[in-house]
JSON list of N, CA and C in Angstrom, two decimals:
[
{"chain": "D", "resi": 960, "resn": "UNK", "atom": "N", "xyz": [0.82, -1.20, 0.00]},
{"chain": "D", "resi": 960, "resn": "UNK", "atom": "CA", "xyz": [0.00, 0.00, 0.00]},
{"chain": "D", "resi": 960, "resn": "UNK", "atom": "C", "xyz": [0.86, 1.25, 0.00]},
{"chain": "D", "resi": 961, "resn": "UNK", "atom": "N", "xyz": [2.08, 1.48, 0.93]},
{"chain": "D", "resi": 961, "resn": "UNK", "atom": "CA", "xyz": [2.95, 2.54, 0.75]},
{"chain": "D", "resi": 961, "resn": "UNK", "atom": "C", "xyz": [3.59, 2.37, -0.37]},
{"chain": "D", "resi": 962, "resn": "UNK", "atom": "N", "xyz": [4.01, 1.75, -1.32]},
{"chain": "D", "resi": 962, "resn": "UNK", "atom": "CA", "xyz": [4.05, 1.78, -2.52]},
{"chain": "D", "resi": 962, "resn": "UNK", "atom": "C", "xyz": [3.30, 2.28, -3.64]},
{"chain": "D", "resi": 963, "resn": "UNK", "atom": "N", "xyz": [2.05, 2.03, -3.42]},
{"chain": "D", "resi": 963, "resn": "UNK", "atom": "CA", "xyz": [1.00, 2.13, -4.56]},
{"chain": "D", "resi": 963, "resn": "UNK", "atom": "C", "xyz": [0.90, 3.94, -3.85]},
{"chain": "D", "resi": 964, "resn": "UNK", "atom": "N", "xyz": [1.10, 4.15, -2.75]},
{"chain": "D", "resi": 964, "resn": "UNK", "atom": "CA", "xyz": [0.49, 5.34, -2.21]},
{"chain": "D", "resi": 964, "resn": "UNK", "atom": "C", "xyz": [1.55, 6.39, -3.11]},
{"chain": "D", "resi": 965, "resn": "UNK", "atom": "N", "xyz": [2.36, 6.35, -3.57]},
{"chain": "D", "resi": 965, "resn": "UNK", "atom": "CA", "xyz": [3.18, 6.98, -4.13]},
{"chain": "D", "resi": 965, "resn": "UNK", "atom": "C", "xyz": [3.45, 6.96, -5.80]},
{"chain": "D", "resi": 966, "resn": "UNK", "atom": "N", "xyz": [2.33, 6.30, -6.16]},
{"chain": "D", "resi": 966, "resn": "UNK", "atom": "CA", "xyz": [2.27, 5.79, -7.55]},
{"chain": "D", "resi": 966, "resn": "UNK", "atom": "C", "xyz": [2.74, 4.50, -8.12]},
{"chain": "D", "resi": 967, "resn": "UNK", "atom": "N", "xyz": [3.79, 3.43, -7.21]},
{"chain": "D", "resi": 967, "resn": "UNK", "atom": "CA", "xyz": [4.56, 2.24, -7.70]},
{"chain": "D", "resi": 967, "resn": "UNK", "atom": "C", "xyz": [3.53, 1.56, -7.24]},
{"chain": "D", "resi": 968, "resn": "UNK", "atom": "N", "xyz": [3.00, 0.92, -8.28]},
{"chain": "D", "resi": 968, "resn": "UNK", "atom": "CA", "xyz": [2.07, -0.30, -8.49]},
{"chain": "D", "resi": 968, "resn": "UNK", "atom": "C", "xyz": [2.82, -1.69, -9.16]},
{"chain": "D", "resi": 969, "resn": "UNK", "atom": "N", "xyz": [2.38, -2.76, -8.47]},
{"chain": "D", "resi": 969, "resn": "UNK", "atom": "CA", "xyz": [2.87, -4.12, -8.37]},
{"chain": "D", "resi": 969, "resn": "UNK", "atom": "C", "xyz": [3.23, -4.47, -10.20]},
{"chain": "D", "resi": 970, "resn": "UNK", "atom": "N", "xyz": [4.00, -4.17, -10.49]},
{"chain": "D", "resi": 970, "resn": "UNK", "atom": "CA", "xyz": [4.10, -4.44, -12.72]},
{"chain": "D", "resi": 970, "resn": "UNK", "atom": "C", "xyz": [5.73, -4.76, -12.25]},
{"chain": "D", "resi": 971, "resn": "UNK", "atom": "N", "xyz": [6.13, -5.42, -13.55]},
{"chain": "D", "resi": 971, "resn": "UNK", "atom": "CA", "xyz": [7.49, -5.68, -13.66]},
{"chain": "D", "resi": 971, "resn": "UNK", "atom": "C", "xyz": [8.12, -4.80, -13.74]},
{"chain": "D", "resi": 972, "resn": "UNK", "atom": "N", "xyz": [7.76, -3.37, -14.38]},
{"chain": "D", "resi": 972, "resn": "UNK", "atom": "CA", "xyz": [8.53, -2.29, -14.16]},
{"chain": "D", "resi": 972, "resn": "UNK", "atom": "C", "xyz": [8.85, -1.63, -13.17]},
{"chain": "D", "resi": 973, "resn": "UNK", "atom": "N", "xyz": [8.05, -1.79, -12.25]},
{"chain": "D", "resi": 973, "resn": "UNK", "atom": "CA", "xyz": [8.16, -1.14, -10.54]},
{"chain": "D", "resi": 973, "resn": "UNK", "atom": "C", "xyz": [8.99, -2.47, -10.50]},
{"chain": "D", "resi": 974, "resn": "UNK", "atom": "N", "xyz": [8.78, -3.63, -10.26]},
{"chain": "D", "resi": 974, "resn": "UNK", "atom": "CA", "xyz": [10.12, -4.13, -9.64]},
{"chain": "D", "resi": 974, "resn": "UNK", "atom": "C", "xyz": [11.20, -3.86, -10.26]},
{"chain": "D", "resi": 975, "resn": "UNK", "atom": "N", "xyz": [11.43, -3.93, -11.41]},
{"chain": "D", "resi": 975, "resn": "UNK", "atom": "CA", "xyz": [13.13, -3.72, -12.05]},
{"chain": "D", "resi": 975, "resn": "UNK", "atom": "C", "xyz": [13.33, -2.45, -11.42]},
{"chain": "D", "resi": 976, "resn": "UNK", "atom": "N", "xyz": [12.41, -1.07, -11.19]},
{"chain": "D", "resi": 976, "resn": "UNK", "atom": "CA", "xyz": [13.10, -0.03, -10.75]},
{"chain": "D", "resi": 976, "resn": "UNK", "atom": "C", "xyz": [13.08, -0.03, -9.09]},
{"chain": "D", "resi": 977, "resn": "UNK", "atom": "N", "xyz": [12.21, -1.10, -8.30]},
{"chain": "D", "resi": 977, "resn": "UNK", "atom": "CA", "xyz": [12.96, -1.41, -7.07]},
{"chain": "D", "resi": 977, "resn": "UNK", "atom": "C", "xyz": [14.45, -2.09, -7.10]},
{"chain": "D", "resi": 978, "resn": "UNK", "atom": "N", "xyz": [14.29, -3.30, -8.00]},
{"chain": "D", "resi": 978, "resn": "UNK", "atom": "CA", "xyz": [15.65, -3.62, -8.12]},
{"chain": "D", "resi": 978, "resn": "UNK", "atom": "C", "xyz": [17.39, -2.84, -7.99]},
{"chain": "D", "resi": 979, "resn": "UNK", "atom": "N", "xyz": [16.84, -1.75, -9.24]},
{"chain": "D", "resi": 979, "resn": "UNK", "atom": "CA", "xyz": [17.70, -0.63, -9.12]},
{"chain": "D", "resi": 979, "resn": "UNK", "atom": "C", "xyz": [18.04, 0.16, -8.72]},
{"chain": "D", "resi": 980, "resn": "UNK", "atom": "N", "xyz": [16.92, 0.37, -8.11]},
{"chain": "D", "resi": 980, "resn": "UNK", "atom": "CA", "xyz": [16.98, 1.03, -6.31]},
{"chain": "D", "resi": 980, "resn": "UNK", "atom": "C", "xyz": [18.40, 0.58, -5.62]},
{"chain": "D", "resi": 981, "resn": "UNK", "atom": "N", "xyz": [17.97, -0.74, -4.55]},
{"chain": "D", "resi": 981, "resn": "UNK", "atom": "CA", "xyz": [18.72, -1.18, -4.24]},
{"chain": "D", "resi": 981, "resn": "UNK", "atom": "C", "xyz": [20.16, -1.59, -4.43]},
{"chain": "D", "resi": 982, "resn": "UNK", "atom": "N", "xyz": [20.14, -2.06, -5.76]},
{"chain": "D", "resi": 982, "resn": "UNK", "atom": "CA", "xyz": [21.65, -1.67, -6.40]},
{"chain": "D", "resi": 982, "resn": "UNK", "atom": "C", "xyz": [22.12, -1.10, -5.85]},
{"chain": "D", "resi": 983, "resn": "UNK", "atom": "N", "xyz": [21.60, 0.21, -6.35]},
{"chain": "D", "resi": 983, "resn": "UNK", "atom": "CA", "xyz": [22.07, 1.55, -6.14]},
{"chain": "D", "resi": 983, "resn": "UNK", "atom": "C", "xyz": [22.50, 1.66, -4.95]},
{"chain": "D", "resi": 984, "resn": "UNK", "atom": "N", "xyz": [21.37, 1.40, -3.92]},
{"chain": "D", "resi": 984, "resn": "UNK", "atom": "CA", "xyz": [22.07, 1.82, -2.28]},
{"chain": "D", "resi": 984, "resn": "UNK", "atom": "C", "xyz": [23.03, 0.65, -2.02]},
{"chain": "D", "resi": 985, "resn": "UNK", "atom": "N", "xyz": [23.14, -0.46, -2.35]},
{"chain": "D", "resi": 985, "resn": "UNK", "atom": "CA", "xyz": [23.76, -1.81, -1.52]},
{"chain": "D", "resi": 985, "resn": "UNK", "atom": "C", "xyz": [25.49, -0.96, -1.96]},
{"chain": "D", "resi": 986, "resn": "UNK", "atom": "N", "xyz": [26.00, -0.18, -3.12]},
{"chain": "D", "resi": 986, "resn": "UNK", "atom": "CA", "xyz": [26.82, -0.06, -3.46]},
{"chain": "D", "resi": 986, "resn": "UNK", "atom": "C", "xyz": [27.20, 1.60, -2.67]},
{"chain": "D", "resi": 987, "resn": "UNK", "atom": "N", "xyz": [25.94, 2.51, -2.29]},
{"chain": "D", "resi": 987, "resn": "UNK", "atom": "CA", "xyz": [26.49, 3.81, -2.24]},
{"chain": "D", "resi": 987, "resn": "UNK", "atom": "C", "xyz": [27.20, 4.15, -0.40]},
{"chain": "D", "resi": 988, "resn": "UNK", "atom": "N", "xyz": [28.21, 4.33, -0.53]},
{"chain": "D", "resi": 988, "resn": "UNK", "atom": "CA", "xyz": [28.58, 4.34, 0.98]},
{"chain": "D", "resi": 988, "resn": "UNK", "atom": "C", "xyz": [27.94, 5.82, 1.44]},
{"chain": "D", "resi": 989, "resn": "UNK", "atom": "N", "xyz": [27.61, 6.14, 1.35]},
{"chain": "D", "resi": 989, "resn": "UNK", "atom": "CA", "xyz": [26.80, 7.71, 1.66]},
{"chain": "D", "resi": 989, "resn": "UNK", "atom": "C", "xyz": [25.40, 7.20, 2.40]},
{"chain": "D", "resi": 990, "resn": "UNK", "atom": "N", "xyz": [25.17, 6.21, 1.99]},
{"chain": "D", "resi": 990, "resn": "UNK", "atom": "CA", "xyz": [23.64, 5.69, 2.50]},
{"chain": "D", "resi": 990, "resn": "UNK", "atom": "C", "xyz": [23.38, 4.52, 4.05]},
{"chain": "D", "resi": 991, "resn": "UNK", "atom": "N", "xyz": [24.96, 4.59, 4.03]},
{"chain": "D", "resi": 991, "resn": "UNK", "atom": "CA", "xyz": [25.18, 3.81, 5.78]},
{"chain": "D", "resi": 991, "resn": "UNK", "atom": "C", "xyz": [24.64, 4.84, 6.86]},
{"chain": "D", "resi": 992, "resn": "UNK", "atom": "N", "xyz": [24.09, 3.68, 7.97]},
{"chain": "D", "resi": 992, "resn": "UNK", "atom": "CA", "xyz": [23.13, 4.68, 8.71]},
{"chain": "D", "resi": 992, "resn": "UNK", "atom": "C", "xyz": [23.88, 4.37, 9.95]},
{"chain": "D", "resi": 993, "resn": "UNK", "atom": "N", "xyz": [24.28, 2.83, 10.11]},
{"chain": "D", "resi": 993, "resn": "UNK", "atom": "CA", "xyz": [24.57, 2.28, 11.36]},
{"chain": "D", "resi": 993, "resn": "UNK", "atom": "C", "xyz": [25.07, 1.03, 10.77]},
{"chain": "D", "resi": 994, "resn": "UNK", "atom": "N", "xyz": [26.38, 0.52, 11.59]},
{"chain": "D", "resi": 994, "resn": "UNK", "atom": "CA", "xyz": [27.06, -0.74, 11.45]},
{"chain": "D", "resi": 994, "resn": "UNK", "atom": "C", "xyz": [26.28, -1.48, 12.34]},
{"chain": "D", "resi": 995, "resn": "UNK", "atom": "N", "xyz": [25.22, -2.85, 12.47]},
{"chain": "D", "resi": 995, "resn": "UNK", "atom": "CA", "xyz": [25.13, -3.38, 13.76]},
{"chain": "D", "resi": 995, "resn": "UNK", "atom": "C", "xyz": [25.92, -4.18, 14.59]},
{"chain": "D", "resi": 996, "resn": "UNK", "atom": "N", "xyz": [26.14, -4.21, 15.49]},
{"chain": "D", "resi": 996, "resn": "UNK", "atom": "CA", "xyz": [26.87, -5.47, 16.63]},
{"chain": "D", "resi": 996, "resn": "UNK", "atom": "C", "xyz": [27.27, -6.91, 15.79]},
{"chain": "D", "resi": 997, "resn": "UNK", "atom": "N", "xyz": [25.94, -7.30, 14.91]},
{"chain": "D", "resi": 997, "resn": "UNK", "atom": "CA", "xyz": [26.45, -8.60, 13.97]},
{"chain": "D", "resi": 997, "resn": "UNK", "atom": "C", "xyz": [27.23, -8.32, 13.16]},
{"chain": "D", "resi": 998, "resn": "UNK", "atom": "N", "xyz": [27.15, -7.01, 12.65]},
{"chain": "D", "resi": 998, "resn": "UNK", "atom": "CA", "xyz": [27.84, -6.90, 11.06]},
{"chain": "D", "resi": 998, "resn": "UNK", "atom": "C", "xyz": [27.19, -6.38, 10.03]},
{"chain": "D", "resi": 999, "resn": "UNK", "atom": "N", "xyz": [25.97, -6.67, 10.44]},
{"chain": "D", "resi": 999, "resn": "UNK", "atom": "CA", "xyz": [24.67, -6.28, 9.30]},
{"chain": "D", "resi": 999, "resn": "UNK", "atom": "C", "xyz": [25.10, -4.54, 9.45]},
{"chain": "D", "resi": 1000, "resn": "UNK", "atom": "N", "xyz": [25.00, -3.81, 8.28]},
{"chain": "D", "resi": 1000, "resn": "UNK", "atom": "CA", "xyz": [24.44, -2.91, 7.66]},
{"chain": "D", "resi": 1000, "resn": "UNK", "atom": "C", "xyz": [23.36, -2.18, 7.61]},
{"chain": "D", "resi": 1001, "resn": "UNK", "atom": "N", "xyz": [22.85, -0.78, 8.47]},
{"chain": "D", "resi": 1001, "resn": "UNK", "atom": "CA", "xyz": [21.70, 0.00, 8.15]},
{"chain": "D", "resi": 1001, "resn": "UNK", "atom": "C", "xyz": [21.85, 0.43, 7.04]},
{"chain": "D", "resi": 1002, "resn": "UNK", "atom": "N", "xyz": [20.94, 1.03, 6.05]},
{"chain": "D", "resi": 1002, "resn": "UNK", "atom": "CA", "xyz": [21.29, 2.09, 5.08]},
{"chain": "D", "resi": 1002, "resn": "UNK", "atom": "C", "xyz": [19.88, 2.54, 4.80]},
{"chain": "D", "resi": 1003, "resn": "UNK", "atom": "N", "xyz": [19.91, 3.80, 4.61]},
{"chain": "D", "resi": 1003, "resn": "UNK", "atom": "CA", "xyz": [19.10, 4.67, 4.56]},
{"chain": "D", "resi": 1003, "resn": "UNK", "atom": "C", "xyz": [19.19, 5.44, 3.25]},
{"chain": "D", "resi": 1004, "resn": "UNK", "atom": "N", "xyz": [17.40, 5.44, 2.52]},
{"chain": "D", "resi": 1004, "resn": "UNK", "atom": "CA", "xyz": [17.35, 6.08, 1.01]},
{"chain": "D", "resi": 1004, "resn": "UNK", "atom": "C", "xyz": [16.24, 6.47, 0.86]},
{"chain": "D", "resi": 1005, "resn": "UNK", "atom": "N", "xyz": [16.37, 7.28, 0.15]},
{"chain": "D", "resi": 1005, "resn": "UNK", "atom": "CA", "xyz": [14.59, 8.07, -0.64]},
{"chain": "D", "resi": 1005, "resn": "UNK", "atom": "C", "xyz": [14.31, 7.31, -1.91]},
{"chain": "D", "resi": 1006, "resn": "UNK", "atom": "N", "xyz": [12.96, 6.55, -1.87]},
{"chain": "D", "resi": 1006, "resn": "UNK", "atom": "CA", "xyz": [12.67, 6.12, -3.02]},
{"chain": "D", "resi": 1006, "resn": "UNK", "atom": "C", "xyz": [11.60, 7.01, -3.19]},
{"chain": "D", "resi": 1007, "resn": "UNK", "atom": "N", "xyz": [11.35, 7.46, -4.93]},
{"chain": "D", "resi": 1007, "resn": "UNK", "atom": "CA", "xyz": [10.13, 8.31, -5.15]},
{"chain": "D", "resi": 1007, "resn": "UNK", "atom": "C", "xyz": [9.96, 7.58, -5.93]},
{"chain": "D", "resi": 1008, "resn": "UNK", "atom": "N", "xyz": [8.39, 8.28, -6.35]},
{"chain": "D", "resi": 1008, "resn": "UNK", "atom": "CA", "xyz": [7.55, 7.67, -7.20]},
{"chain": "D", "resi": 1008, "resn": "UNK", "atom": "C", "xyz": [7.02, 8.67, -8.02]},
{"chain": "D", "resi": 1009, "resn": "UNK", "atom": "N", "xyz": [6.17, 8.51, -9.16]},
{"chain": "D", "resi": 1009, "resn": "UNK", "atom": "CA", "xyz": [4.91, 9.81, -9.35]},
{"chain": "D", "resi": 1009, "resn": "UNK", "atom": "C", "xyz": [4.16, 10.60, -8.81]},
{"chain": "D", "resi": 1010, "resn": "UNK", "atom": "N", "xyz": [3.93, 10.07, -7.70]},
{"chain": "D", "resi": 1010, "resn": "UNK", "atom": "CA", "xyz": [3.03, 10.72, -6.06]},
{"chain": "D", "resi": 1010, "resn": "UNK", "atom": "C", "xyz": [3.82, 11.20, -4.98]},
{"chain": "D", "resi": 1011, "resn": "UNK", "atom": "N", "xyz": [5.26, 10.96, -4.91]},
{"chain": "D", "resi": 1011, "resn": "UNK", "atom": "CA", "xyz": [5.91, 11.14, -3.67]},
{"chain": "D", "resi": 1011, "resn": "UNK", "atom": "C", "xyz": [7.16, 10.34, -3.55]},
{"chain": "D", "resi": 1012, "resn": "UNK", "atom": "N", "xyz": [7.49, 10.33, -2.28]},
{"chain": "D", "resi": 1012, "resn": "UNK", "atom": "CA", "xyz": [8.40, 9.39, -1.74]},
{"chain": "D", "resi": 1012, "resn": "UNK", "atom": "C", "xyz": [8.61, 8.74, -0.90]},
{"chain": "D", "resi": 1013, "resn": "UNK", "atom": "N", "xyz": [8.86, 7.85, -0.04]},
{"chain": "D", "resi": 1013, "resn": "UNK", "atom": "CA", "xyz": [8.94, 7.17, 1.07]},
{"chain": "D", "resi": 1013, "resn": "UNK", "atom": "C", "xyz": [10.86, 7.18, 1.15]},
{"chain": "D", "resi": 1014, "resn": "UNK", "atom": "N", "xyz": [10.71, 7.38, 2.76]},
{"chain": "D", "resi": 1014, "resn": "UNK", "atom": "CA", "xyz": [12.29, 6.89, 3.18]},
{"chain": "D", "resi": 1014, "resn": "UNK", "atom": "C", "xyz": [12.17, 5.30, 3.43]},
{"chain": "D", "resi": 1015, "resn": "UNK", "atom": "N", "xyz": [13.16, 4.49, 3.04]},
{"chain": "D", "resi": 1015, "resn": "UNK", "atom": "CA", "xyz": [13.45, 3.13, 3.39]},
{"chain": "D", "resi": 1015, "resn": "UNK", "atom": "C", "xyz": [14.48, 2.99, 4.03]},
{"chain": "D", "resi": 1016, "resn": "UNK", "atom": "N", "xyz": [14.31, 2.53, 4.94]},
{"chain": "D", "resi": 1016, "resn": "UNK", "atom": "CA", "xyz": [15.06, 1.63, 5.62]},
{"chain": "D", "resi": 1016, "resn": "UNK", "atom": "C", "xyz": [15.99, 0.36, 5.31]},
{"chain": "D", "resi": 1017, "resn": "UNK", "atom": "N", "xyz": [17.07, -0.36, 4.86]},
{"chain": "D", "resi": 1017, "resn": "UNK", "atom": "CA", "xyz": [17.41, -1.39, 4.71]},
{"chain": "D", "resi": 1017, "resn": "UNK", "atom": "C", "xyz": [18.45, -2.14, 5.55]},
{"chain": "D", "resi": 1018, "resn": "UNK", "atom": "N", "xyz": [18.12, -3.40, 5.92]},
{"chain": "D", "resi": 1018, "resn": "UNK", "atom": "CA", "xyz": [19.45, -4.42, 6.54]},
{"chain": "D", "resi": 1018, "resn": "UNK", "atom": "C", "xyz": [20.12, -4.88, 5.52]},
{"chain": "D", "resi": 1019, "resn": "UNK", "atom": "N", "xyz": [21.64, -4.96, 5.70]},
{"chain": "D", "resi": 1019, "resn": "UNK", "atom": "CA", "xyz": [22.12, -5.38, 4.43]},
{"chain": "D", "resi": 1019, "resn": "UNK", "atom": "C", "xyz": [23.04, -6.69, 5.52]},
{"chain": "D", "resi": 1020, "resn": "UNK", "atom": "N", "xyz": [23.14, -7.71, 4.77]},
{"chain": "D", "resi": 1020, "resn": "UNK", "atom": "CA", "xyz": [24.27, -8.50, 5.09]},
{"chain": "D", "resi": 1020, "resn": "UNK", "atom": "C", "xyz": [25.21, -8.60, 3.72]},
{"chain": "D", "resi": 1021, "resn": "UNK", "atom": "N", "xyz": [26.28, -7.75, 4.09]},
{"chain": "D", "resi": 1021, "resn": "UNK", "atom": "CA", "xyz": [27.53, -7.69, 2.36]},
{"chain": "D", "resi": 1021, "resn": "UNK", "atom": "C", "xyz": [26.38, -6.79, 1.78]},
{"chain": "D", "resi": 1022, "resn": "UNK", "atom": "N", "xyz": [26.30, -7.85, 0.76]},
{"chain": "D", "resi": 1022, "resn": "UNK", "atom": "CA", "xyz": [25.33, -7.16, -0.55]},
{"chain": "D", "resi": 1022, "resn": "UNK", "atom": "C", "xyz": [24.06, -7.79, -0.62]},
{"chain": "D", "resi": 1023, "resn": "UNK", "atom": "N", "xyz": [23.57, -9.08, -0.08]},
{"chain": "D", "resi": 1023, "resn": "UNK", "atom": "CA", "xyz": [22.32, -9.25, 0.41]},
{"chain": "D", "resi": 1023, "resn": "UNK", "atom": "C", "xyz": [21.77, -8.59, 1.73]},
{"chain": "D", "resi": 1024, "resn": "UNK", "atom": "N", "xyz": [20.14, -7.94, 0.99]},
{"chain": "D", "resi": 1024, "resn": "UNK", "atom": "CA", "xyz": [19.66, -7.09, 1.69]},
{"chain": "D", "resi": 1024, "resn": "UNK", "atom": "C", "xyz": [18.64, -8.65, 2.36]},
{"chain": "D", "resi": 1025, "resn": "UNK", "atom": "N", "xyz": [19.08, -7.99, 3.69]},
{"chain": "D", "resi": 1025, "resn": "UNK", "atom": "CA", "xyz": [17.57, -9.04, 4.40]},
{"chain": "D", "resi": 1025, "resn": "UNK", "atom": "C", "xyz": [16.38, -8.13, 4.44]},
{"chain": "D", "resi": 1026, "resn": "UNK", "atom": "N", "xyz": [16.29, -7.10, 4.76]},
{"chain": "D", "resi": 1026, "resn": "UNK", "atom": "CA", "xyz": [14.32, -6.38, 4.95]},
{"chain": "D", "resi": 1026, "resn": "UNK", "atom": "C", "xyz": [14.93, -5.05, 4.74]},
{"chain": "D", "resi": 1027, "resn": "UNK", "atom": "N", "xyz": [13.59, -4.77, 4.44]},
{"chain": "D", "resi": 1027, "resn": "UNK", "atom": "CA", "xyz": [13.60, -3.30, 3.67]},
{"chain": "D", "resi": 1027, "resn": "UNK", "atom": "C", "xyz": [12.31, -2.76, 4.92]},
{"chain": "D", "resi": 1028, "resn": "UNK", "atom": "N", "xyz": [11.93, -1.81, 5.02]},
{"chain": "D", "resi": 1028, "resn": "UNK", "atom": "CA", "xyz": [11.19, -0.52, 5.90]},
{"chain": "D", "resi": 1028, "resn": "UNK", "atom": "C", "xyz": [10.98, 0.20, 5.67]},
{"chain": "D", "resi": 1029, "resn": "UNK", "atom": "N", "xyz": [9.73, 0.98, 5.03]},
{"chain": "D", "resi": 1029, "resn": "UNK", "atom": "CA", "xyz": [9.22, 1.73, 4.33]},
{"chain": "D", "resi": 1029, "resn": "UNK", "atom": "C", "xyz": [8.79, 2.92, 5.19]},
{"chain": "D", "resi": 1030, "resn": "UNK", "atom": "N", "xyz": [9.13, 4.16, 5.35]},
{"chain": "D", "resi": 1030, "resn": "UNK", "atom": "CA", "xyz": [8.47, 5.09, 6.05]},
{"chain": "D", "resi": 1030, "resn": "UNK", "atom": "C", "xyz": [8.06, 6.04, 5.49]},
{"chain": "D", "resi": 1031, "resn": "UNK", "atom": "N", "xyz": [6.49, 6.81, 5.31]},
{"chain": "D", "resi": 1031, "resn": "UNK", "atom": "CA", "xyz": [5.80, 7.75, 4.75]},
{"chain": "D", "resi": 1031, "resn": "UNK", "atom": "C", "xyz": [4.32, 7.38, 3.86]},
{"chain": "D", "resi": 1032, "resn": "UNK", "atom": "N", "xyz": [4.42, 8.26, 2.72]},
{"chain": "D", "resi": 1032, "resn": "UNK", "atom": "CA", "xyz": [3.34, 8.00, 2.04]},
{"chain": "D", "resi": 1032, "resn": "UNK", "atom": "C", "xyz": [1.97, 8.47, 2.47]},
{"chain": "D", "resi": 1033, "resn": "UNK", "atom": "N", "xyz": [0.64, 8.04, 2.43]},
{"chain": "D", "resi": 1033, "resn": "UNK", "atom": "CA", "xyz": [-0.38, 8.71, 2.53]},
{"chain": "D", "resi": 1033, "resn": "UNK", "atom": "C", "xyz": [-1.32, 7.56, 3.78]}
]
């Protein structure tokens, strides 16, 4: 729903440009929020849409992201 609230509706094109999203942050060191105690990775990003944007949240282990956290929207 915080997705769609911002215009990204469930199509293969919203995922390839979530995909690239992530890319994007798993690689940008500007987007570290917090190292945790395990090792895991915070990182913090603005995804927009046609409607807006939401801040996300992500755990990264390396370059696999375990959960993502969506904050904003309508």
């Amino acid at each position: 729903r915080q997705l769609e609230s911002i215009g990204l509706h469930d199509t293969p094109a919203t995922r390839e440009y979530l995909a690239n999203h992530f890319a994007a942050v798993a690689t940008d060191p500007t987007t570290i929020s917090m190292v945790q105690q395990n090792g895991r990775i915070l990182r913090e990003s603005l995804l927009t849409g046609p409607n807006g944007g939401l801040k996300v949240e992500s755990v990264w282990d390396g370059t696999k992201l375990i959960t993502a956290r969506f904050f904003g929207g309508r």
